[in-house]
Amino acid sequence: HERKLFILHMCKRFFLNDSNQKAQKKFIYHLKLDEIDGGYDIEVCKPFFLTTLGFKKNNDSFVYNVLSKTEKNSLIPPEDRRGKNRPKTYIDRTVVKDHIESFHPTASHYRRAHAPNVRYLPSDVTIQFMYNDFKRKFSDYHFSYEFYRKALQEENIHFTKLGHELCEKCQLHDLHKNNHPEAVESCHECNEAQIHKAKYTKARALYKSHSETQFADDTICFSTDMQKVIMLPRMEEFKVALFTRRLSIYNQTFVPVGTKQKQHPYFSVLWHAALSGRDKEDVVSTFKQFFLQF
């Protein structure tokens, strides 16, 4: 850019009224003398100007482009756009993102401490349906199904069936395994994954043990968990419902375990996002309702 600026300031441009486009522009070239010789500008011929700057005398393309492409009253040459122009195949990802958001993805019921940006869409929505809907609404955009799928992936939006929501800690570890296929003792993420695995392995073993235990008649054992968030309304046969903002329904269920589980009722606490959220105090309040019931 400094080269262009020097050339622009060392030349005078004249714009003439002529039918010939090339004859409309006339350039006068100057070079600055040393301070010993007075330090003022002198007019020189074009070949002398070019060769002094290191160009061949018959190669004026760079100089001509600077002088001819700069606006008439501008003192700054145009920016070099090489490598900055959008390719013909450029796709505005904002349009794709806005279309994805029109389906109103929502957060999981799990705490977001480890994966705050993961969101979910209801199981009645599929990637293929979303892609076909985009093509119908934005026929001027042409890209593959794979491009749309990757856009969903970049937005951390998941599709999971009800009751099969993924664990964020396990997801993060699966991504981390690309760097450490085997656990490394000095790695904090690997150690956290080992601790997490030990906890859920112990919990599963304890649940299995309790489910096979015959408790005394005066003892009831319950297992509790917040079920996957249900987003209402669910009307798969009506396409307009797929673009409706959903109301998140939360469900903390208490299930009896043991060989006598059929003798005791289930207990579920239901509430929706308009009433309350799913923070610790909200979940604790469901335990209060459970204890009041039993």
Coordinates of C-alpha atoms in Angstrom, one line a residue:
H1 CA 0.0 0.0 0.0
E2 CA 2.9 2.4 0.7
R3 CA 4.2 1.8 -2.8
K4 CA 0.9 2.9 -4.2
L5 CA 0.7 5.9 -2.0
F6 CA 4.2 7.0 -3.1
I7 CA 3.3 6.7 -6.8
L8 CA 0.0 8.5 -6.3
H9 CA 1.7 11.5 -4.6
M10 CA 4.6 11.7 -7.0
C11 CA 2.4 12.0 -10.1
K12 CA -0.1 14.5 -11.3
R13 CA -3.3 13.4 -12.9
F14 CA -5.4 15.3 -15.4
F15 CA -8.9 14.2 -16.5
L16 CA -9.8 15.4 -20.0
N17 CA -13.1 15.3 -21.9
D18 CA -12.3 13.0 -24.7
S19 CA -14.4 10.2 -26.4
N20 CA -11.4 7.9 -26.2
Q21 CA -11.3 6.4 -22.7
K22 CA -7.5 6.2 -22.5
A23 CA -7.1 9.8 -23.7
Q24 CA -9.4 11.0 -20.9
K25 CA -6.5 10.5 -18.4
K26 CA -3.1 12.2 -18.6
F27 CA -0.3 11.6 -16.1
I28 CA 2.7 13.8 -15.3
Y29 CA 5.6 12.1 -13.4
H30 CA 7.8 13.7 -10.7
L31 CA 10.8 12.7 -8.6
K32 CA 12.1 14.4 -5.5
L33 CA 15.7 15.7 -5.5
D34 CA 18.0 15.3 -2.5
E35 CA 18.1 18.1 0.0
I36 CA 21.6 18.9 -1.3
D37 CA 20.1 19.6 -4.7
G38 CA 17.3 21.7 -3.3
G39 CA 14.8 18.9 -2.2
Y40 CA 12.1 20.0 -4.6
D41 CA 10.2 17.9 -7.2
I42 CA 11.2 17.8 -10.8
E43 CA 9.2 16.6 -13.8
V44 CA 10.6 13.5 -15.5
C45 CA 9.7 11.4 -18.4
K46 CA 7.7 8.2 -18.0
P47 CA 10.6 5.8 -18.8
F48 CA 13.0 7.6 -16.4
F49 CA 10.3 7.5 -13.7
L50 CA 9.8 3.7 -14.2
T51 CA 13.4 2.7 -14.3
T52 CA 14.3 4.8 -11.3
L53 CA 11.7 2.9 -9.3
G54 CA 13.0 -0.4 -10.6
F55 CA 10.4 -1.1 -13.2
K56 CA 11.2 -1.9 -16.9
K57 CA 10.6 1.2 -19.0
N58 CA 7.9 -0.6 -21.1
N59 CA 6.2 -2.1 -18.1
D60 CA 3.9 0.5 -16.6
S61 CA 1.0 -1.7 -15.5
F62 CA 1.5 -1.2 -11.8
V63 CA 1.8 2.5 -12.0
Y64 CA -1.0 2.9 -14.5
N65 CA -3.4 0.8 -12.3
V66 CA -2.6 2.9 -9.3
L67 CA -3.2 6.2 -11.1
S68 CA -6.2 5.1 -13.1
K69 CA -8.1 3.2 -10.5
T70 CA -7.8 5.8 -7.7
E71 CA -10.9 8.0 -7.5
K72 CA -10.6 11.4 -9.1
N73 CA -10.5 13.5 -5.9
S74 CA -9.1 10.8 -3.6
L75 CA -5.6 11.1 -2.0
I76 CA -5.5 7.4 -1.0
P77 CA -5.2 4.6 -3.5
P78 CA -7.7 1.7 -3.5
E79 CA -7.1 -1.2 -1.2
D80 CA -5.7 -4.3 -2.7
R81 CA -8.6 -6.8 -3.0
R82 CA -6.6 -9.8 -4.0
G83 CA -7.7 -12.8 -2.0
K84 CA -10.5 -10.8 -0.4
N85 CA -13.2 -11.1 -3.0
R86 CA -16.0 -13.5 -2.2
P87 CA -16.0 -16.6 -4.5
K88 CA -19.0 -17.3 -6.6
T89 CA -19.8 -20.3 -4.4
Y90 CA -19.8 -18.1 -1.2
I91 CA -22.8 -18.9 1.1
D92 CA -24.0 -16.5 3.7
R93 CA -23.9 -18.6 6.9
T94 CA -26.1 -16.0 8.7
V95 CA -29.1 -17.1 6.6
V96 CA -28.4 -20.7 7.4
K97 CA -28.0 -19.9 11.1
D98 CA -31.2 -17.9 11.2
H99 CA -33.1 -20.7 9.5
I100 CA -31.8 -23.2 12.1
E101 CA -32.9 -20.8 14.9
S102 CA -36.4 -20.7 13.5
F103 CA -36.9 -24.2 14.9
H104 CA -36.1 -22.8 18.4
P105 CA -33.5 -25.3 19.7
T106 CA -33.5 -25.4 23.5
A107 CA -30.9 -26.4 26.2
S108 CA -30.8 -29.7 27.8
H109 CA -32.1 -30.3 31.3
Y110 CA -28.6 -31.1 32.5
R111 CA -26.5 -28.3 34.1
R112 CA -24.5 -26.4 31.6
A113 CA -21.2 -26.1 33.6
H114 CA -19.3 -28.4 31.2
A115 CA -21.2 -27.9 27.9
P116 CA -23.1 -24.5 28.1
N117 CA -23.6 -24.3 24.3
V118 CA -25.2 -27.7 23.6
R119 CA -28.8 -27.4 22.5
Y120 CA -31.4 -29.9 21.4
L121 CA -34.3 -30.0 18.9
P122 CA -37.4 -32.2 19.5
S123 CA -37.3 -35.7 18.0
D124 CA -40.1 -34.8 15.5
V125 CA -37.6 -32.6 13.6
T126 CA -35.0 -34.2 11.4
I127 CA -32.0 -32.7 9.5
Q128 CA -33.5 -33.8 6.2
F129 CA -36.7 -32.0 6.9
M130 CA -34.8 -28.8 7.9
Y131 CA -32.6 -29.0 4.8
N132 CA -35.6 -29.5 2.5
D133 CA -37.4 -26.6 4.2
F134 CA -34.4 -24.4 3.6
K135 CA -34.2 -25.2 -0.1
R136 CA -37.9 -24.5 -0.4
K137 CA -37.7 -21.1 1.3
F138 CA -34.3 -20.0 -0.1
S139 CA -34.2 -21.4 -3.6
D140 CA -31.3 -19.0 -4.6
Y141 CA -28.9 -20.7 -2.2
H142 CA -27.4 -24.0 -3.5
F143 CA -25.4 -26.2 -1.2
S144 CA -25.4 -29.9 -0.2
Y145 CA -27.1 -31.7 2.7
E146 CA -23.6 -32.2 4.2
F147 CA -23.1 -28.4 4.4
Y148 CA -26.3 -27.9 6.3
R149 CA -25.5 -30.8 8.6
K150 CA -22.1 -29.3 9.4
A151 CA -23.8 -25.9 10.1
L152 CA -26.0 -27.7 12.7
Q153 CA -22.9 -29.3 14.2
E154 CA -21.1 -25.9 14.4
E155 CA -24.1 -24.6 16.4
N156 CA -23.8 -27.5 18.8
I157 CA -27.3 -28.7 18.1
H158 CA -28.1 -32.3 18.7
F159 CA -30.9 -34.7 17.8
T160 CA -31.6 -37.4 20.3
K161 CA -34.6 -39.6 21.0
L162 CA -36.6 -39.1 24.1
G163 CA -35.0 -40.9 27.0
H164 CA -31.6 -41.1 25.3
E165 CA -30.0 -37.7 25.9
L166 CA -26.3 -37.7 25.9
C167 CA -24.0 -36.9 28.9
E168 CA -22.0 -33.7 28.2
K169 CA -19.0 -34.9 30.2
C170 CA -18.9 -38.1 28.1
Q171 CA -19.2 -36.0 25.0
L172 CA -16.4 -33.8 25.9
H173 CA -14.2 -36.8 26.7
D174 CA -15.0 -38.3 23.3
L175 CA -13.7 -35.2 21.7
H176 CA -10.7 -35.1 24.0
K177 CA -9.8 -38.7 23.0
N178 CA -8.7 -37.4 19.6
N179 CA -5.7 -35.8 21.4
H180 CA -5.2 -38.6 24.0
P181 CA -6.5 -42.0 22.8
E182 CA -5.0 -43.4 26.0
A183 CA -5.5 -41.7 29.5
V184 CA -2.5 -39.6 30.5
E185 CA -1.9 -39.1 34.2
S186 CA -0.7 -35.5 33.8
C187 CA -3.8 -34.5 31.8
H188 CA -6.5 -32.8 33.8
E189 CA -9.3 -33.7 31.3
C190 CA -8.2 -37.4 31.3
N191 CA -8.3 -37.5 35.1
E192 CA -11.7 -35.9 35.2
A193 CA -13.0 -38.5 32.7
Q194 CA -11.6 -41.3 34.9
I195 CA -13.3 -39.9 38.0
H196 CA -16.6 -39.5 36.1
K197 CA -16.4 -43.0 34.8
A198 CA -15.8 -44.4 38.3
K199 CA -18.9 -42.5 39.6
Y200 CA -21.3 -43.7 36.9
T201 CA -19.9 -47.2 37.0
K202 CA -20.5 -47.3 40.8
A203 CA -24.0 -45.8 40.4
R204 CA -25.0 -48.3 37.8
A205 CA -23.8 -51.2 40.0
L206 CA -25.6 -49.8 43.0
Y207 CA -28.8 -49.4 41.0
K208 CA -28.6 -53.0 39.7
S209 CA -27.9 -54.2 43.3
H210 CA -31.0 -52.3 44.6
S211 CA -33.2 -53.5 41.8
E212 CA -32.4 -57.1 42.8
T213 CA -32.8 -56.6 46.5
Q214 CA -35.8 -57.6 48.5
F215 CA -36.3 -54.8 51.0
A216 CA -38.2 -55.2 54.2
D217 CA -41.9 -54.4 54.3
D218 CA -41.3 -51.1 56.1
T219 CA -38.6 -50.0 53.6
I220 CA -39.1 -48.4 50.2
C221 CA -36.2 -47.6 47.9
F222 CA -36.6 -45.1 45.1
S223 CA -34.4 -44.1 42.2
T224 CA -34.9 -40.5 40.9
D225 CA -33.8 -38.6 37.8
M226 CA -34.9 -35.7 35.8
Q227 CA -36.3 -37.1 32.6
K228 CA -35.5 -35.6 29.2
V229 CA -37.1 -32.3 28.6
I230 CA -40.3 -32.5 26.5
M231 CA -41.0 -29.6 24.2
L232 CA -44.7 -28.9 23.6
P233 CA -46.6 -28.8 21.4
R234 CA -45.8 -32.0 19.6
M235 CA -47.9 -32.2 16.4
E236 CA -45.8 -34.1 13.9
E237 CA -48.6 -34.0 11.3
F238 CA -48.7 -30.2 11.2
K239 CA -45.7 -28.6 9.6
V240 CA -46.4 -25.2 11.1
A241 CA -46.0 -26.6 14.6
L242 CA -42.3 -27.4 13.8
F243 CA -41.6 -23.7 13.7
T244 CA -43.5 -22.8 16.8
R245 CA -41.6 -21.8 19.9
R246 CA -41.8 -24.7 22.3
L247 CA -42.7 -24.7 25.9
S248 CA -40.2 -26.9 27.9
I249 CA -41.7 -29.4 30.3
Y250 CA -39.6 -30.7 33.1
N251 CA -40.2 -34.1 34.8
Q252 CA -38.5 -35.3 38.0
T253 CA -39.6 -38.9 38.4
F254 CA -39.2 -41.1 41.5
V255 CA -39.3 -44.8 40.6
P256 CA -39.4 -47.6 43.3
V257 CA -36.7 -50.3 42.9
G258 CA -36.3 -53.7 44.3
T259 CA -38.2 -57.0 43.9
K260 CA -41.3 -55.5 45.3
Q261 CA -41.4 -52.4 43.2
K262 CA -44.8 -53.2 41.7
Q263 CA -46.3 -52.8 45.1
H264 CA -45.5 -49.1 45.3
P265 CA -46.6 -46.3 43.0
Y266 CA -44.4 -44.1 40.9
F267 CA -44.2 -40.4 41.7
S268 CA -43.5 -37.6 39.1
V269 CA -43.3 -33.9 39.5
L270 CA -44.1 -31.9 36.4
W271 CA -43.6 -28.2 35.7
H272 CA -42.9 -26.0 32.8
A273 CA -40.4 -23.2 32.0
A274 CA -43.0 -20.5 32.5
L275 CA -43.4 -21.5 36.2
S276 CA -39.8 -22.2 37.1
G277 CA -36.4 -23.2 35.8
R278 CA -34.2 -26.3 36.5
D279 CA -31.7 -24.9 39.0
K280 CA -30.7 -26.7 42.2
E281 CA -33.4 -25.0 44.2
D282 CA -36.0 -26.1 41.6
V283 CA -34.9 -29.7 41.7
V284 CA -34.8 -29.7 45.5
S285 CA -38.4 -28.5 45.7
T286 CA -39.4 -31.7 43.8
F287 CA -37.8 -33.8 46.6
K288 CA -39.9 -31.8 49.1
Q289 CA -43.1 -32.7 47.3
F290 CA -42.0 -36.3 47.1
F291 CA -41.3 -36.5 50.9
L292 CA -44.6 -34.8 51.6
Q293 CA -46.4 -37.5 49.5
F294 CA -44.6 -40.4 51.2

